[in-house]
XYZ file of C-alpha atoms in Angstrom:
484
model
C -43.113 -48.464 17.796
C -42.692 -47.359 21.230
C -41.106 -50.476 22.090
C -38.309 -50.315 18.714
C -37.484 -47.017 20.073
C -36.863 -47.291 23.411
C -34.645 -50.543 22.243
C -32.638 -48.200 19.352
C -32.124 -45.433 22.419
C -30.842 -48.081 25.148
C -28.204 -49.699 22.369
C -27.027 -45.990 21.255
C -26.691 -44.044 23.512
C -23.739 -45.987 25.204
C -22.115 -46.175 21.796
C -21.988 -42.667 21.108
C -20.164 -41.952 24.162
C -17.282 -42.925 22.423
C -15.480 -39.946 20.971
C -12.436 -40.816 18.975
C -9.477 -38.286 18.567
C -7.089 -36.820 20.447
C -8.002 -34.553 23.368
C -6.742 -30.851 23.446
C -4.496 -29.865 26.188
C -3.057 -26.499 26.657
C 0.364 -26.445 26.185
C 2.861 -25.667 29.206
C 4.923 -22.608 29.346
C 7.778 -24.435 28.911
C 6.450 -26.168 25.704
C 6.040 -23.019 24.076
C 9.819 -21.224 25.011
C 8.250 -19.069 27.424
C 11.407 -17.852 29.693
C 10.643 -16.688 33.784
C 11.610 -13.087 32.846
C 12.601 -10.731 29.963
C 16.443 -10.143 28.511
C 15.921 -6.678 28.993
C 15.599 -4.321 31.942
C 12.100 -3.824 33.060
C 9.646 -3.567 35.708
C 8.419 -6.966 36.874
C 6.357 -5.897 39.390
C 2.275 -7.081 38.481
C 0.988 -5.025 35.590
C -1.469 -2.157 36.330
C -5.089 -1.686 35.028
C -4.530 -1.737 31.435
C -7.894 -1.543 30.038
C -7.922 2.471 28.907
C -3.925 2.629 28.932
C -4.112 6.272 26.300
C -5.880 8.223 29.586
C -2.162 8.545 31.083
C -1.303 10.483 28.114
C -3.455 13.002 30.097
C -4.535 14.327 26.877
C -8.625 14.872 26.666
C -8.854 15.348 22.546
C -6.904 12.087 22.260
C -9.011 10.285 24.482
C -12.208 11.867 22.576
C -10.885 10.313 19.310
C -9.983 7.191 20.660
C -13.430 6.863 22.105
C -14.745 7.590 18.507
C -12.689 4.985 16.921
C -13.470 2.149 19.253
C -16.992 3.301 18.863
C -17.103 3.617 14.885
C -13.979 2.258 13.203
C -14.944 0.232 10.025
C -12.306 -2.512 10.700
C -13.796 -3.138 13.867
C -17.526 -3.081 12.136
C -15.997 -5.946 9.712
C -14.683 -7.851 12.826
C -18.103 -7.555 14.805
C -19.766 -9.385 11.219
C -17.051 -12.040 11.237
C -17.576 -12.579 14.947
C -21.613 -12.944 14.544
C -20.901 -15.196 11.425
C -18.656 -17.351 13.785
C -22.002 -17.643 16.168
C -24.024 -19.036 14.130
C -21.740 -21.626 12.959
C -21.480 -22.691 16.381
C -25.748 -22.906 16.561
C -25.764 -24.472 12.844
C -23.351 -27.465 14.428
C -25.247 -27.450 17.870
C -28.022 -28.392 16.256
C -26.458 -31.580 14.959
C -26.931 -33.080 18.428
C -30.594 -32.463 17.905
C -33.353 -34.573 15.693
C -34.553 -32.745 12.434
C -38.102 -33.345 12.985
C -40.434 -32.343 9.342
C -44.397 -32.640 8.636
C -46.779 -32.543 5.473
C -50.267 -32.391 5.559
C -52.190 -32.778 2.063
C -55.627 -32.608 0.793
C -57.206 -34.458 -2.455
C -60.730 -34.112 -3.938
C -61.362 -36.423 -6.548
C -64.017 -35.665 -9.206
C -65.674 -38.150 -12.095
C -66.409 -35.533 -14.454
C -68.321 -38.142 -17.046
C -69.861 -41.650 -15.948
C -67.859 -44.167 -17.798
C -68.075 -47.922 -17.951
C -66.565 -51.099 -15.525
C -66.166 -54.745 -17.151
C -66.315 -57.186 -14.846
C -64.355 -60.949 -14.789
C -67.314 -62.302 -15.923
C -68.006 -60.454 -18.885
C -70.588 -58.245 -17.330
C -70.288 -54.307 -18.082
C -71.562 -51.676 -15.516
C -72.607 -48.537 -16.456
C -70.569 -46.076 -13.493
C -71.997 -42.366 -12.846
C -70.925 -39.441 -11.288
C -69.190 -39.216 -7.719
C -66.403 -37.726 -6.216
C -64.737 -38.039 -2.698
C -62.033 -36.174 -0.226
C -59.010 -37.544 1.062
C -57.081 -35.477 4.198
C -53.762 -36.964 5.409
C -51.014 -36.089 7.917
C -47.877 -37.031 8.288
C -44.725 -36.096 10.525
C -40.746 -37.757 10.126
C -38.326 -37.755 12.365
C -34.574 -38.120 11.414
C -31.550 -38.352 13.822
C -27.683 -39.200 12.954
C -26.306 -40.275 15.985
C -22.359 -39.779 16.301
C -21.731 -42.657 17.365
C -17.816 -41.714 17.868
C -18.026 -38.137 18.649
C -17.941 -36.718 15.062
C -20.708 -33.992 16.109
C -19.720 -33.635 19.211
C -16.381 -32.520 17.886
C -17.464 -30.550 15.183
C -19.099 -28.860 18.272
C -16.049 -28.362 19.708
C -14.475 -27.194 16.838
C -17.159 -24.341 16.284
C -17.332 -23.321 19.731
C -13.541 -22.996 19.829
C -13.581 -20.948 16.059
C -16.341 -18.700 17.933
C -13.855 -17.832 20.694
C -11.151 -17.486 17.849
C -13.350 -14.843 16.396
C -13.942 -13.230 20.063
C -10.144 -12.483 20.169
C -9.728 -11.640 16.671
C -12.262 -8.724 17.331
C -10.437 -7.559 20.462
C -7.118 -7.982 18.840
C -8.439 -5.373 15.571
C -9.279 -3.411 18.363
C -6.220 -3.106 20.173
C -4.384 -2.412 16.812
C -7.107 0.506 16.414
C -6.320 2.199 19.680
C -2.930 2.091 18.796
C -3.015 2.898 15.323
C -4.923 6.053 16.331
C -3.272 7.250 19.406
C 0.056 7.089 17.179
C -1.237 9.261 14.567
C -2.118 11.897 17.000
C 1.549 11.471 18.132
C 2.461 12.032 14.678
C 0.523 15.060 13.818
C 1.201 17.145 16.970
C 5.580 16.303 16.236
C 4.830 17.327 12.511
C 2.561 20.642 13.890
C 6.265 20.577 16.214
C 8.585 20.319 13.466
C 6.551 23.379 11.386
C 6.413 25.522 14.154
C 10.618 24.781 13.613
C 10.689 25.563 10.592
C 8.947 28.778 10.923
C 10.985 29.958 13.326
C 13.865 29.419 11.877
C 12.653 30.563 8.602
C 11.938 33.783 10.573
C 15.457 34.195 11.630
C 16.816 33.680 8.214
C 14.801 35.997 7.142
C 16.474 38.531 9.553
C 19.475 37.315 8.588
C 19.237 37.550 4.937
C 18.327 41.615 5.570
C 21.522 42.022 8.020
C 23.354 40.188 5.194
C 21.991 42.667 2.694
C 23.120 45.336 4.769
C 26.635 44.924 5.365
C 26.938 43.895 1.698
C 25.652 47.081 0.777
C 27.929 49.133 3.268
C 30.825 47.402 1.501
C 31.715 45.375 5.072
C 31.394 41.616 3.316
C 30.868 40.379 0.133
C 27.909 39.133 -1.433
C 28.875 35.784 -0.346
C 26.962 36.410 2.860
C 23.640 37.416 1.498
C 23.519 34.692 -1.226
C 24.728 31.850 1.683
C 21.601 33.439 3.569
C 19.331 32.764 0.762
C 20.855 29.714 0.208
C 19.744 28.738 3.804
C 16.458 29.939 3.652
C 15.317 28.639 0.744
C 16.836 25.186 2.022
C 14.572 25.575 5.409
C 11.634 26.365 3.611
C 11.911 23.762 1.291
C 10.887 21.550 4.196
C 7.886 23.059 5.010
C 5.542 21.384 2.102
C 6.993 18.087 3.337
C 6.082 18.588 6.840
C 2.506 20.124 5.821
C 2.145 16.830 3.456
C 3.302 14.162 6.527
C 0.383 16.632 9.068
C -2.374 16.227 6.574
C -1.675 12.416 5.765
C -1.898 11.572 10.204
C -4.853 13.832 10.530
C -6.442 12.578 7.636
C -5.941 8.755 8.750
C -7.453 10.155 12.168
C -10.655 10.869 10.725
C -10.738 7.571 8.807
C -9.630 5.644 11.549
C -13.157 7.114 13.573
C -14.986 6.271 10.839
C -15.441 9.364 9.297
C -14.336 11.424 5.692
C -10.263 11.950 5.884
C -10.686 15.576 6.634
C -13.302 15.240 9.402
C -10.863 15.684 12.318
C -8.479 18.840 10.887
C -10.552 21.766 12.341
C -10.430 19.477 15.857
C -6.954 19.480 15.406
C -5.421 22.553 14.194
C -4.409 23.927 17.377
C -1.416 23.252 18.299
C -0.178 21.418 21.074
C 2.244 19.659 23.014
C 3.336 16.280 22.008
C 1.535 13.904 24.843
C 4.212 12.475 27.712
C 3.188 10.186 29.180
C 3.888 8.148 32.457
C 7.878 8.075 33.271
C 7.716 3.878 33.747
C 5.213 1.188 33.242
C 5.067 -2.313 35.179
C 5.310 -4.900 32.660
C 5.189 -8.429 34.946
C 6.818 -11.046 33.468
C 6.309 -12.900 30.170
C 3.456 -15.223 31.246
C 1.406 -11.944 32.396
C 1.783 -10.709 28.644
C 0.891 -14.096 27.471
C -2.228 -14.124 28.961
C -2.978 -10.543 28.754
C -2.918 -10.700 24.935
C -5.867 -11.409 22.778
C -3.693 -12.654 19.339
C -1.725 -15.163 21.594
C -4.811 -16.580 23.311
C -6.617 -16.629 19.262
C -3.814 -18.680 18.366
C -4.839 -21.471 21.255
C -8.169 -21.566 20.707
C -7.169 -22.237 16.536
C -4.956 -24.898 18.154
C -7.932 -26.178 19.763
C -10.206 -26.165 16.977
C -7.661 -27.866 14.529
C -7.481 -30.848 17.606
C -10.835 -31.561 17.674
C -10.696 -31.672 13.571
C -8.936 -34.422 13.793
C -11.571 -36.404 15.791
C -14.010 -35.412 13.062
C -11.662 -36.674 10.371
C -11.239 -40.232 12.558
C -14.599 -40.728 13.221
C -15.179 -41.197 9.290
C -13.357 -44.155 9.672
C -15.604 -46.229 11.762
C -19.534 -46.717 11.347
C -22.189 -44.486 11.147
C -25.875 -44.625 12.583
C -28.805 -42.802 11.664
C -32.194 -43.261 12.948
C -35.658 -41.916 11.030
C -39.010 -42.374 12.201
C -42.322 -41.307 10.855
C -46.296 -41.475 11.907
C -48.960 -40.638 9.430
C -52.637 -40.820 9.235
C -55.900 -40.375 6.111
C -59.359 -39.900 6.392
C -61.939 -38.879 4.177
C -63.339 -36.286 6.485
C -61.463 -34.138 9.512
C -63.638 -35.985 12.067
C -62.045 -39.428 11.070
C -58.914 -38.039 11.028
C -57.296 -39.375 13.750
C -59.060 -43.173 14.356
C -56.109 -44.785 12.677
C -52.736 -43.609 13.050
C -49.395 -45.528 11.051
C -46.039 -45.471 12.891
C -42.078 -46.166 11.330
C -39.464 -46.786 12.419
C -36.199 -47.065 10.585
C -32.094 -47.473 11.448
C -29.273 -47.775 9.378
C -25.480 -48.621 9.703
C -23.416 -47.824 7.039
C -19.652 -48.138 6.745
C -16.842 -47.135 4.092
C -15.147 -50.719 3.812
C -12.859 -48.983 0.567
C -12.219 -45.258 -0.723
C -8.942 -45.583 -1.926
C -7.036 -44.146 1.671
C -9.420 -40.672 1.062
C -10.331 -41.700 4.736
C -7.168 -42.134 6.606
C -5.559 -39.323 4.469
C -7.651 -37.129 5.597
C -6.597 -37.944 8.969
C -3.097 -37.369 8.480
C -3.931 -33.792 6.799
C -5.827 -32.502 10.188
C -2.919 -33.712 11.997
C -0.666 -31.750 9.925
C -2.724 -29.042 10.302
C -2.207 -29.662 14.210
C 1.452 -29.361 13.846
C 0.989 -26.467 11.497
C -1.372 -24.981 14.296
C 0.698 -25.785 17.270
C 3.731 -23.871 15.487
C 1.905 -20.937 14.829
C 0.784 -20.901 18.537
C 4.446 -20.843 19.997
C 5.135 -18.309 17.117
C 2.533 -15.975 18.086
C 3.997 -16.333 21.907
C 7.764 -15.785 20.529
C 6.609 -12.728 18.612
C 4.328 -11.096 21.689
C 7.558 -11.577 23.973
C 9.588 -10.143 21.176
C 7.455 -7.241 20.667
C 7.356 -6.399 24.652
C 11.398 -6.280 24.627
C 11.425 -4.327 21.256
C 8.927 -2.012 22.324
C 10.925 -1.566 26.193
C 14.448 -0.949 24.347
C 13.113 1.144 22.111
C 10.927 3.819 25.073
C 14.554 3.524 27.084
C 16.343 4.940 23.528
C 13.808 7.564 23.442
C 13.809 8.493 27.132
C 18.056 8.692 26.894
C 18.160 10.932 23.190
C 15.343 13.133 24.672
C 17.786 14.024 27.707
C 20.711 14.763 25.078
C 18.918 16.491 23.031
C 16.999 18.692 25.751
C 20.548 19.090 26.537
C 21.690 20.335 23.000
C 19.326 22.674 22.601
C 20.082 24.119 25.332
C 23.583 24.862 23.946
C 22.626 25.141 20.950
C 20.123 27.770 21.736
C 23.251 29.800 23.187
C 25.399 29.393 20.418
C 22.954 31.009 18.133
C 22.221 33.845 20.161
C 26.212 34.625 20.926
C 26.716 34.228 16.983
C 24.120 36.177 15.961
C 25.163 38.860 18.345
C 28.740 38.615 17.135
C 27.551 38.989 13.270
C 25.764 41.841 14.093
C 28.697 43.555 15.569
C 31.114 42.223 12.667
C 33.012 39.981 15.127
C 32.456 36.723 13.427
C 31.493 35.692 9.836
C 28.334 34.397 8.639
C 29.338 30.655 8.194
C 29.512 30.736 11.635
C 26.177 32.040 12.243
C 24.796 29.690 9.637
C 26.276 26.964 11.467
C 24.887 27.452 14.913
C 21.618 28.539 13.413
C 21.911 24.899 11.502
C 22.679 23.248 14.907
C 19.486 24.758 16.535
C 17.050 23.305 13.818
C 18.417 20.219 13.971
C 18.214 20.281 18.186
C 14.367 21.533 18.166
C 14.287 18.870 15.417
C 15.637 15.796 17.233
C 13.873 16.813 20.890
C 10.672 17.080 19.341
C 11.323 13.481 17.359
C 12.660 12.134 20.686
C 10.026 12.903 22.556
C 7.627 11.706 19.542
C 9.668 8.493 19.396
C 9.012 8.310 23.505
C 5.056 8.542 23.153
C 5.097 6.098 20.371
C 7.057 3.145 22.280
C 4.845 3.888 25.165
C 1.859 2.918 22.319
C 3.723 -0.002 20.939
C 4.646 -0.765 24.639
C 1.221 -0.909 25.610
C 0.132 -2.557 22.479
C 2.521 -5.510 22.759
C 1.523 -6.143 26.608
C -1.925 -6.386 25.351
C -3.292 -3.126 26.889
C -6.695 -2.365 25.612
C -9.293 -4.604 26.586
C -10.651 -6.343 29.577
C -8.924 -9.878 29.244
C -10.915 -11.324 31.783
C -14.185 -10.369 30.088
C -15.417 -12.321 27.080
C -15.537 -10.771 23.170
C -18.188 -13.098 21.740
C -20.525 -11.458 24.446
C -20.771 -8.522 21.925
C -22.714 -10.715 20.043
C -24.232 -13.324 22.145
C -27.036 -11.012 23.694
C -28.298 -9.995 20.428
C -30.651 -13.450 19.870
């Protein structure tokens, strides 16, 4: 047995070093459209520590609830699962390489309950009696399916790179968290910005509905005044509810978002405060930095990956395959016999598909099309990332230029009001003219405060679409691959 084993080794081992299939390659820059630089202006100098981009907000409660959302979100929780799922695929097809090795052991006791009767050839009868006897056996098998053209081994590869797919997927749902949550904090403080607007102009009206009420009643205007004030008033305070719904629906995705019931975060939050800033400029390299900064681009490969090595699974089921079983087993009547004679098997067999109809070779072509399908998603993913980036850059320098106008606007605006309201008072103008300039400073609080929201946010979506977020150089199926 020794001997048929050491022969069956020597003969396959050499064969299986054959792996059929293509082999991956990364794709080159160029293969995938990636240009030197970006069509936009930016900063191309080497991008900074990315890794906890929301502390430059300088903003401690959004740094506490960012902490609780990487530390509790439920999206993330679902990604951890799919991630640890992803593992142990990768041991279940590891352990294809190996030999499933079994055993049985079994016990009989036989019993002659009555004596019965034995004819023999001659014709003579003998009378049998009572008796019984044990019987102990053990056995153990062996069985091995040797890839002889690299089908496990590529299944292997396939898993491992599906583990890694999982890895970034996990790190990608978190970088969408961090974002998703800083930019609802962005959004509540410009709605807690845009009622604090309201109020205040709500207050105004309301002092200019009584001086309206007064010079009607001294005979000095018409009624037209007062009911244009009320008119105005009512209008401003029929955005309040709005603004109080748009507050409660961020604040209330806050809590969610860390895990918790929707109105977990509102007492945290109810002071008002300053919509974040932010740093004035942010290095973003150039377009290969991004590429390999991001976790959804470098998910993408690895799913490239995995579909290549598919299609040496599919090939391999054209061509023969091997399997090798061996077994040893031994019976006794007693334990102390047990092991005086031992039985040893060993069997091979080499089986091939000589006709399935093309099932075989079809199923070739589909993992190649699901290659191509792979490969085009890849270079999509890259297009996209490099897309977001500019997007994201164009869209911070629009916020950055209206926030200067508008800081400039109010500022006139501001003026305006008070010289018209000064002038109604003394009957120098009339009140469309207040109402106007009154109008014209809502609208300016309005727009800076949306500027400046709009900044913050494409600083988010800025950082977001460079990948900022995560270590890239660390690994994300380590979260899991300490817990065996």
């Amino acid at each position: 047995m020794r001997l048929s084993v050491a022969l069956l080794l020597a003969l396959t081992l050499p064969i299986a070093a054959c792996t059929v299939g293509p082999r991956y390659h990364p794709a080159s820059p160029a293969a995938l459209g990636v240009p030197d630089g970006y069509s936009v202006p930016s900063d191309a100098q080497a991008q900074a520590d990315l890794t906890a981009w929301w502390t430059s907000f300088d903003d401690p409660l959004l740094v506490s609830i960012v902490a609780r959302a990487r530390a509790n979100n439920l999206d993330l929780a679902q990604a951890v699962a799919r991630l640890r799922q992803a593992r142990e695929s990768l041991v279940q097809s590891r352990a294809q390489l190996l030999p499933t090795v079994g055993s049985s052991a079994g016990y009989t006791r036989s019993q002659s309950i009555i004596g019965g009767t034995t004819t023999l050839p001659g014709g003579a009868t003998i009378v049998t009696g009572r008796g019984s006897g044990d019987t102990l056996s053990l056995g153990l098998d062996v069985q091995y399916q040797v890839g002889l053209f690299g089908e496990v081994r590529r299944t292997v590869e396939a898993s491992r790179a599906q583990f890694a797919v999982s890895g970034y997927d996990y790190a990608t749902v978190l970088l969408s968290t961090q974002a998703e949550t800083a930019r609802n904090y962005m959004l509540a403080r410009l709605y807690q910005a845009q009622l604090a607007n309201a109020q205040n102009s709500l207050a105004l009206q309301d002092d200019n509905l009584e001086i309206a009420g007064f010079r009607v009643q001294a005979g000095l205007v018409s009624s037209l005044d007062a009911e244009q004030a009320r008119s105005q008033r009512a209008s401003t305070a029929a955005t309040i509810p709005t603004i109080e719904q748009n507050y409660n629906a961020a604040v209330s995705r806050l809590g969610v978002l860390t895990g918790q019931a929707p109105g977990a975060l509102k007492a945290e939050m109810a002071a008002v405060k300053a919509i974040p800033v932010g740093p004035d400029a942010i290095a973003v390299g150039v377009p290969i930095d991004t590429l390999r900064q991001r976790p959804d681009v470098r998910s993408v490969e690895r799913s490239l990956a995995a579909a290549t090595a598919q299609i040496g699974v599919a090939k391999a089921q054209l061509y023969p395959a091997l399997a090798i079983s061996g077994s040893l087993s031994t019976d006794a009547s007693k334990i102390g016999t047990l092991f005086e004679t031992i039985a040893g098997q060993v069997f091979s067999g080499l089986t091939q598909t000589i006709f399935n109809g093309g099932r075989l070779r079809s199923a070739v072509r589909g993992q190649e099309a699901a290659a191509d399908g792979a490969f085009a998603a890849y270079k999509s993913t890259v297009l996209t990332g490099l897309e977001d980036v500019e997007t994201a850059l164009v869209a911070l320098d629009s916020a950055k230029r209206r926030a200067e106008q508008f800081t400039i606007a109010l500022d006139a605006a501001n003026n305006t009001a008070l010289l018209s309201r000064s002038q109604y008072r003394a009957g120098l103008t009339d009140f469309t003219t207040l109402n106007t300039a009154e109008s014209s400073l809502l609208t300016a609080r309005n727009g800076l405060a949306q500027a400046q929201a709009d900044r913050a946010n494409a600083l988010v979506q800025l950082y977001l679409a460079l990948g900022g977020g995560w270590d890239s150089a660390a690994d994300p199926t380590a979260l899991v691959t300490q817990e065996r």
